[in-house]
């Protein structure tokens, strides 16, 4: 029977894994090996991926992948003995080494995704790294240094990884860091509620002959689930000290830090050098290959020869490439191939699977002696929540409703502090205007810097509210559910289900979203995802959206905003389909994704996340945006006179000699002054640039000011609002810096459209669509270049997004004009 045929809530036992290559490797490392029980939880919406429970954690597979796993009903399964549990091989070690060591300890944090590793890192080191309850949050190595107990600690937070196989970029990062940087101590952070799965990585760290300490994180949840673990006995069994911790509360971290010192100094009574006993046949093969590898020293000085031998027997390509430089590389390969054939003939199974089975047999045996688990665990809180949130029919509508509520609250709740900041900026500008003498400096400060940066800073509350909700989605674990819900749709468009998390992250900022594509296994999947992430409306676009929507779509604010986000997602999916058919021929990669336990994120982490974004936003206002404002103001301010200026001045002087009622004279003076200022603005350096590009943008409904604002937004999209704050000055209404009234009153000052409204419903909609699609900011282009390894992809993203933006804005403008 195939696993895909098993009905919901039924439990079966795995008898065989079919398939080959990356699927077989990944599926085995996640615990899908012979003899393991699997329970079917539910199907995703749209008849998509299927959720299973194995080794006390939830994971999703596509139906096509589940067809490659053969199972039998649990009633037909005969539980085997643990005859294949061989225990450990103790090795001689000199305890309490008398060597005088440095007072600097390099510590690497290694663990599975969602085990609380980064939270522990933040708490111990005082760092403020991003924390999320889904895989791929840490996509690079983070370092922090601090002093404690007379030692200097260099802590390295490594990407979350399920194993040290050279399969994903994060696994390569971790393994390469360990053998290149050789940390003094490795803290293996374990999810105490999922030990059987988490200890698989521990066995590989043991193979590498490292000084390891296991942090039993989330230990409070283990106790709540009525499990009992004899962590001292487990530590003595495998030669690794185990320290119970609750990183979100800081519990056990002092003990953990002291344990790092004890292990580093060689005085810990539990830590000892052991090897996992993989049984006589595998051990014999390891011995033969290892002996041949040890004939040369350069690599084995940093990497354990036993680890290298095991990886060669597992057909690890990267280790094979490392050993290719050896003089006896051909002999190593020949002996390895001979031993692989011997093992596969003996066990009638792939050598990689044989070693994986042996690791899980070791883990099962060790836990059988030290862990008590209730026979029939009650339905967990996460499973109860998921009955609703990932329901086959209700899951998708609830997902859309959650997004709608986020955007509605961002608008509604954010409008109050926006108004307060707006009034404060206006009051400050009025005060400065009253105390400063007339001149260029006053114009720069009031009309340039305050008006420009003030137009951007008023949107800070909206940014904070949006990131608050994103933090909640990430921290609770709902982000992984969103990928589970959306996998079927994404798969139809040639996208991997795991691409959904980087895409959702793109709503915050496109740069970390592109970095998060490292969690994708296939290079083609990564490139496609990178190229469509710019369609995700980042927080930098949000101020522009809010400005235009508040001014011209007041009755339908939340609907228009969610429509823009939805349009970006649809464009991303369609573009992915086109790119896959024309450029990328992606080989199928498995959709194996953990559905982590729901957890309530700590207030500390949420505040850290929000403060980090606030800091980033304010820094941008004080640097890139400020420079942009000054440049735009200078180009708009000069030259001060045009060839028509003398005529306007002469008309103003003649008004003084005419006998007119005071009110009429003032009105005529105001009209002449506005005409003179409009003439000066059109003939300013900025006006000349704008009029040069205006013919290209006019079919989209954009005047030269709108065109200049878009041009100014190339470095950072927030500059669009600050540029408009400088350009759309008005002597009639200076009571607000949020530009809404000014944009509504703006009319064409020249040409055939002179006197007509610049912003209509059609042109406003076209403007929003253009901003949604065109030219990613410079930071995004640079990140695409770095992550793809070539400038051509960065340039490609500039060209195709800008061309597509023009075409889509043209269609929207012409269609809207026809209907409206």
PDB file of C-alpha atoms in Angstrom, residues 450-631:
ATOM      1  CA  UNK A 450      10.815  69.220   6.534  1.00  0.00           C
ATOM      2  CA  UNK A 451       8.259  68.888   3.750  1.00  0.00           C
ATOM      3  CA  UNK A 452      10.134  66.017   2.062  1.00  0.00           C
ATOM      4  CA  UNK A 453      11.181  63.892   5.043  1.00  0.00           C
ATOM      5  CA  UNK A 454       7.992  64.791   6.931  1.00  0.00           C
ATOM      6  CA  UNK A 455       5.965  63.314   4.077  1.00  0.00           C
ATOM      7  CA  UNK A 456       7.714  59.973   4.709  1.00  0.00           C
ATOM      8  CA  UNK A 457       7.949  59.930   8.497  1.00  0.00           C
ATOM      9  CA  UNK A 458       4.158  60.187   8.915  1.00  0.00           C
ATOM     10  CA  UNK A 459       3.881  56.605   7.620  1.00  0.00           C
ATOM     11  CA  UNK A 460       6.048  55.152  10.390  1.00  0.00           C
ATOM     12  CA  UNK A 461       2.988  53.920  12.386  1.00  0.00           C
ATOM     13  CA  UNK A 462       1.738  51.930   9.381  1.00  0.00           C
ATOM     14  CA  UNK A 463       5.155  50.309   8.967  1.00  0.00           C
ATOM     15  CA  UNK A 464       5.227  49.373  12.660  1.00  0.00           C
ATOM     16  CA  UNK A 465       1.711  47.884  12.576  1.00  0.00           C
ATOM     17  CA  UNK A 466       2.500  45.835   9.449  1.00  0.00           C
ATOM     18  CA  UNK A 467       5.696  44.447  10.973  1.00  0.00           C
ATOM     19  CA  UNK A 468       3.879  43.663  14.204  1.00  0.00           C
ATOM     20  CA  UNK A 469       1.536  41.364  12.267  1.00  0.00           C
ATOM     21  CA  UNK A 470       4.387  39.855  10.216  1.00  0.00           C
ATOM     22  CA  UNK A 471       6.220  39.105  13.501  1.00  0.00           C
ATOM     23  CA  UNK A 472       3.103  37.364  14.818  1.00  0.00           C
ATOM     24  CA  UNK A 473       2.718  35.255  11.662  1.00  0.00           C
ATOM     25  CA  UNK A 474       6.388  34.264  11.773  1.00  0.00           C
ATOM     26  CA  UNK A 475       6.594  33.659  15.501  1.00  0.00           C
ATOM     27  CA  UNK A 476       3.438  31.584  15.859  1.00  0.00           C
ATOM     28  CA  UNK A 477       4.317  29.158  13.054  1.00  0.00           C
ATOM     29  CA  UNK A 478       1.473  30.173  10.723  1.00  0.00           C
ATOM     30  CA  UNK A 479       3.964  31.085   7.976  1.00  0.00           C
ATOM     31  CA  UNK A 480       4.717  27.386   7.370  1.00  0.00           C
ATOM     32  CA  UNK A 481       0.961  26.680   7.235  1.00  0.00           C
ATOM     33  CA  UNK A 482       0.588  29.369   4.576  1.00  0.00           C
ATOM     34  CA  UNK A 483       3.164  27.508   2.462  1.00  0.00           C
ATOM     35  CA  UNK A 484       1.272  24.248   3.093  1.00  0.00           C
ATOM     36  CA  UNK A 485      -2.027  25.859   2.002  1.00  0.00           C
ATOM     37  CA  UNK A 486      -0.516  27.500  -1.093  1.00  0.00           C
ATOM     38  CA  UNK A 487       1.691  24.660  -2.360  1.00  0.00           C
ATOM     39  CA  UNK A 488      -0.851  23.278  -4.830  1.00  0.00           C
ATOM     40  CA  UNK A 489      -1.405  26.685  -6.446  1.00  0.00           C
ATOM     41  CA  UNK A 490       2.316  27.462  -6.535  1.00  0.00           C
ATOM     42  CA  UNK A 491       3.147  24.058  -7.959  1.00  0.00           C
ATOM     43  CA  UNK A 492       0.739  24.722 -10.842  1.00  0.00           C
ATOM     44  CA  UNK A 493       2.826  27.799 -11.737  1.00  0.00           C
ATOM     45  CA  UNK A 494       6.138  25.981 -11.542  1.00  0.00           C
ATOM     46  CA  UNK A 495       7.041  27.251  -8.065  1.00  0.00           C
ATOM     47  CA  UNK A 496       8.150  25.197  -5.110  1.00  0.00           C
ATOM     48  CA  UNK A 497       5.919  25.342  -2.028  1.00  0.00           C
ATOM     49  CA  UNK A 498       8.869  26.534   0.063  1.00  0.00           C
ATOM     50  CA  UNK A 499       9.095  29.608  -2.202  1.00  0.00           C
ATOM     51  CA  UNK A 500       6.014  30.961  -0.472  1.00  0.00           C
ATOM     52  CA  UNK A 501       7.883  31.923   2.709  1.00  0.00           C
ATOM     53  CA  UNK A 502      10.466  34.135   0.919  1.00  0.00           C
ATOM     54  CA  UNK A 503       7.572  35.659  -1.058  1.00  0.00           C
ATOM     55  CA  UNK A 504       5.647  36.510   2.122  1.00  0.00           C
ATOM     56  CA  UNK A 505       8.846  37.875   3.682  1.00  0.00           C
ATOM     57  CA  UNK A 506       9.029  40.160   0.639  1.00  0.00           C
ATOM     58  CA  UNK A 507       6.034  42.067   2.020  1.00  0.00           C
ATOM     59  CA  UNK A 508       8.405  43.307   4.711  1.00  0.00           C
ATOM     60  CA  UNK A 509      11.567  43.849   2.659  1.00  0.00           C
ATOM     61  CA  UNK A 510      12.694  42.253  -0.587  1.00  0.00           C
ATOM     62  CA  UNK A 511      16.372  42.003   0.437  1.00  0.00           C
ATOM     63  CA  UNK A 512      16.059  39.448   3.296  1.00  0.00           C
ATOM     64  CA  UNK A 513      13.390  37.680   1.243  1.00  0.00           C
ATOM     65  CA  UNK A 514      15.916  37.098  -1.552  1.00  0.00           C
ATOM     66  CA  UNK A 515      18.463  35.887   1.017  1.00  0.00           C
ATOM     67  CA  UNK A 516      15.832  33.440   2.332  1.00  0.00           C
ATOM     68  CA  UNK A 517      15.713  31.696  -1.074  1.00  0.00           C
ATOM     69  CA  UNK A 518      18.846  29.870   0.092  1.00  0.00           C
ATOM     70  CA  UNK A 519      16.486  27.385   1.736  1.00  0.00           C
ATOM     71  CA  UNK A 520      15.445  26.174  -1.736  1.00  0.00           C
ATOM     72  CA  UNK A 521      17.362  23.115  -2.911  1.00  0.00           C
ATOM     73  CA  UNK A 522      17.291  23.632  -6.659  1.00  0.00           C
ATOM     74  CA  UNK A 523      19.172  26.528  -8.293  1.00  0.00           C
ATOM     75  CA  UNK A 524      16.424  27.005 -10.880  1.00  0.00           C
ATOM     76  CA  UNK A 525      13.800  27.312  -8.126  1.00  0.00           C
ATOM     77  CA  UNK A 526      16.020  29.844  -6.346  1.00  0.00           C
ATOM     78  CA  UNK A 527      16.533  32.032  -9.437  1.00  0.00           C
ATOM     79  CA  UNK A 528      12.843  32.035 -10.368  1.00  0.00           C
ATOM     80  CA  UNK A 529      11.868  32.948  -6.798  1.00  0.00           C
ATOM     81  CA  UNK A 530      14.490  35.713  -6.649  1.00  0.00           C
ATOM     82  CA  UNK A 531      13.249  37.245  -9.887  1.00  0.00           C
ATOM     83  CA  UNK A 532       9.603  37.357  -8.794  1.00  0.00           C
ATOM     84  CA  UNK A 533      10.153  38.585  -5.218  1.00  0.00           C
ATOM     85  CA  UNK A 534      10.254  42.256  -6.419  1.00  0.00           C
ATOM     86  CA  UNK A 535       6.529  41.875  -7.254  1.00  0.00           C
ATOM     87  CA  UNK A 536       5.875  41.520  -3.528  1.00  0.00           C
ATOM     88  CA  UNK A 537       4.919  44.963  -2.202  1.00  0.00           C
ATOM     89  CA  UNK A 538       7.637  45.732   0.346  1.00  0.00           C
ATOM     90  CA  UNK A 539       7.158  48.164   3.230  1.00  0.00           C
ATOM     91  CA  UNK A 540       8.985  50.886   1.246  1.00  0.00           C
ATOM     92  CA  UNK A 541       6.069  50.979  -1.217  1.00  0.00           C
ATOM     93  CA  UNK A 542       3.487  51.109   1.566  1.00  0.00           C
ATOM     94  CA  UNK A 543       3.798  54.904   2.187  1.00  0.00           C
ATOM     95  CA  UNK A 544       3.140  55.579  -1.514  1.00  0.00           C
ATOM     96  CA  UNK A 545       0.165  53.211  -1.535  1.00  0.00           C
ATOM     97  CA  UNK A 546      -1.328  54.797   1.574  1.00  0.00           C
ATOM     98  CA  UNK A 547      -0.811  58.320   0.210  1.00  0.00           C
ATOM     99  CA  UNK A 548      -2.540  57.668  -3.130  1.00  0.00           C
ATOM    100  CA  UNK A 549      -5.242  55.341  -1.773  1.00  0.00           C
ATOM    101  CA  UNK A 550      -6.146  57.727   1.066  1.00  0.00           C
ATOM    102  CA  UNK A 551      -6.425  60.618  -1.410  1.00  0.00           C
ATOM    103  CA  UNK A 552      -8.373  58.941  -4.218  1.00  0.00           C
ATOM    104  CA  UNK A 553      -9.927  55.685  -2.928  1.00  0.00           C
ATOM    105  CA  UNK A 554     -11.114  56.745   0.511  1.00  0.00           C
ATOM    106  CA  UNK A 555     -14.182  54.470   0.523  1.00  0.00           C
ATOM    107  CA  UNK A 556     -12.334  51.320  -0.526  1.00  0.00           C
ATOM    108  CA  UNK A 557      -8.951  51.669   1.166  1.00  0.00           C
ATOM    109  CA  UNK A 558      -8.445  48.096   2.449  1.00  0.00           C
ATOM    110  CA  UNK A 559      -9.861  46.544  -0.751  1.00  0.00           C
ATOM    111  CA  UNK A 560      -7.591  48.581  -3.042  1.00  0.00           C
ATOM    112  CA  UNK A 561      -4.548  47.810  -0.883  1.00  0.00           C
ATOM    113  CA  UNK A 562      -5.214  44.076  -0.731  1.00  0.00           C
ATOM    114  CA  UNK A 563      -5.928  44.236  -4.479  1.00  0.00           C
ATOM    115  CA  UNK A 564      -2.432  45.639  -5.077  1.00  0.00           C
ATOM    116  CA  UNK A 565      -0.839  42.927  -2.964  1.00  0.00           C
ATOM    117  CA  UNK A 566      -2.937  40.277  -4.731  1.00  0.00           C
ATOM    118  CA  UNK A 567      -2.019  41.720  -8.146  1.00  0.00           C
ATOM    119  CA  UNK A 568       1.659  41.446  -7.202  1.00  0.00           C
ATOM    120  CA  UNK A 569       1.203  37.796  -6.211  1.00  0.00           C
ATOM    121  CA  UNK A 570      -0.690  36.971  -9.430  1.00  0.00           C
ATOM    122  CA  UNK A 571       1.970  38.700 -11.557  1.00  0.00           C
ATOM    123  CA  UNK A 572       4.660  36.785  -9.669  1.00  0.00           C
ATOM    124  CA  UNK A 573       2.963  33.451 -10.371  1.00  0.00           C
ATOM    125  CA  UNK A 574       2.358  34.180 -14.052  1.00  0.00           C
ATOM    126  CA  UNK A 575       5.947  35.453 -14.484  1.00  0.00           C
ATOM    127  CA  UNK A 576       7.265  32.300 -12.796  1.00  0.00           C
ATOM    128  CA  UNK A 577       5.305  30.159 -15.242  1.00  0.00           C
ATOM    129  CA  UNK A 578       6.718  32.089 -18.213  1.00  0.00           C
ATOM    130  CA  UNK A 579      10.299  32.011 -16.865  1.00  0.00           C
ATOM    131  CA  UNK A 580      10.085  28.271 -16.221  1.00  0.00           C
ATOM    132  CA  UNK A 581       8.902  27.588 -19.755  1.00  0.00           C
ATOM    133  CA  UNK A 582      11.303  29.948 -21.539  1.00  0.00           C
ATOM    134  CA  UNK A 583      14.472  29.995 -19.420  1.00  0.00           C
ATOM    135  CA  UNK A 584      14.496  27.479 -16.574  1.00  0.00           C
ATOM    136  CA  UNK A 585      13.875  23.781 -16.892  1.00  0.00           C
ATOM    137  CA  UNK A 586      13.518  23.010 -13.209  1.00  0.00           C
ATOM    138  CA  UNK A 587      13.982  19.430 -12.160  1.00  0.00           C
ATOM    139  CA  UNK A 588      11.370  18.364  -9.633  1.00  0.00           C
ATOM    140  CA  UNK A 589      12.452  18.753  -6.008  1.00  0.00           C
ATOM    141  CA  UNK A 590      10.534  17.276  -3.089  1.00  0.00           C
ATOM    142  CA  UNK A 591       8.167  19.394  -1.024  1.00  0.00           C
ATOM    143  CA  UNK A 592       9.266  18.236   2.409  1.00  0.00           C
ATOM    144  CA  UNK A 593       8.424  20.867   4.954  1.00  0.00           C
ATOM    145  CA  UNK A 594       8.030  20.774   8.697  1.00  0.00           C
ATOM    146  CA  UNK A 595       4.852  22.221  10.173  1.00  0.00           C
ATOM    147  CA  UNK A 596       6.219  23.465  13.516  1.00  0.00           C
ATOM    148  CA  UNK A 597       4.268  23.496  16.735  1.00  0.00           C
ATOM    149  CA  UNK A 598       2.289  26.693  17.254  1.00  0.00           C
ATOM    150  CA  UNK A 599       3.998  28.914  19.805  1.00  0.00           C
ATOM    151  CA  UNK A 600       3.106  32.299  21.207  1.00  0.00           C
ATOM    152  CA  UNK A 601       5.992  34.633  20.309  1.00  0.00           C
ATOM    153  CA  UNK A 602       7.476  36.517  23.227  1.00  0.00           C
ATOM    154  CA  UNK A 603       6.864  40.245  23.557  1.00  0.00           C
ATOM    155  CA  UNK A 604      10.638  40.660  23.686  1.00  0.00           C
ATOM    156  CA  UNK A 605      11.088  39.166  20.201  1.00  0.00           C
ATOM    157  CA  UNK A 606       8.209  41.140  18.718  1.00  0.00           C
ATOM    158  CA  UNK A 607       9.579  44.415  20.118  1.00  0.00           C
ATOM    159  CA  UNK A 608      13.077  43.553  18.857  1.00  0.00           C
ATOM    160  CA  UNK A 609      11.685  42.867  15.402  1.00  0.00           C
ATOM    161  CA  UNK A 610       9.617  46.068  15.310  1.00  0.00           C
ATOM    162  CA  UNK A 611      12.462  48.187  16.701  1.00  0.00           C
ATOM    163  CA  UNK A 612      14.873  46.765  14.131  1.00  0.00           C
ATOM    164  CA  UNK A 613      12.533  47.801  11.303  1.00  0.00           C
ATOM    165  CA  UNK A 614      11.879  51.211  12.896  1.00  0.00           C
ATOM    166  CA  UNK A 615      15.595  51.790  13.232  1.00  0.00           C
ATOM    167  CA  UNK A 616      16.147  50.779   9.622  1.00  0.00           C
ATOM    168  CA  UNK A 617      13.326  53.068   8.441  1.00  0.00           C
ATOM    169  CA  UNK A 618      14.558  56.081  10.444  1.00  0.00           C
ATOM    170  CA  UNK A 619      18.146  55.533   9.289  1.00  0.00           C
ATOM    171  CA  UNK A 620      16.929  55.511   5.703  1.00  0.00           C
ATOM    172  CA  UNK A 621      15.049  58.773   6.308  1.00  0.00           C
ATOM    173  CA  UNK A 622      18.192  60.315   7.824  1.00  0.00           C
ATOM    174  CA  UNK A 623      20.496  59.138   5.044  1.00  0.00           C
ATOM    175  CA  UNK A 624      19.280  58.045   1.600  1.00  0.00           C
ATOM    176  CA  UNK A 625      15.961  59.908   1.718  1.00  0.00           C
ATOM    177  CA  UNK A 626      17.486  63.103   3.175  1.00  0.00           C
ATOM    178  CA  UNK A 627      20.162  63.189   0.461  1.00  0.00           C
ATOM    179  CA  UNK A 628      17.512  62.509  -2.167  1.00  0.00           C
ATOM    180  CA  UNK A 629      15.317  65.309  -0.803  1.00  0.00           C
ATOM    181  CA  UNK A 630      18.167  67.835  -0.892  1.00  0.00           C
ATOM    182  CA  UNK A 631      19.114  66.874  -4.463  1.00  0.00           C
TER     183      UNK A 631
END
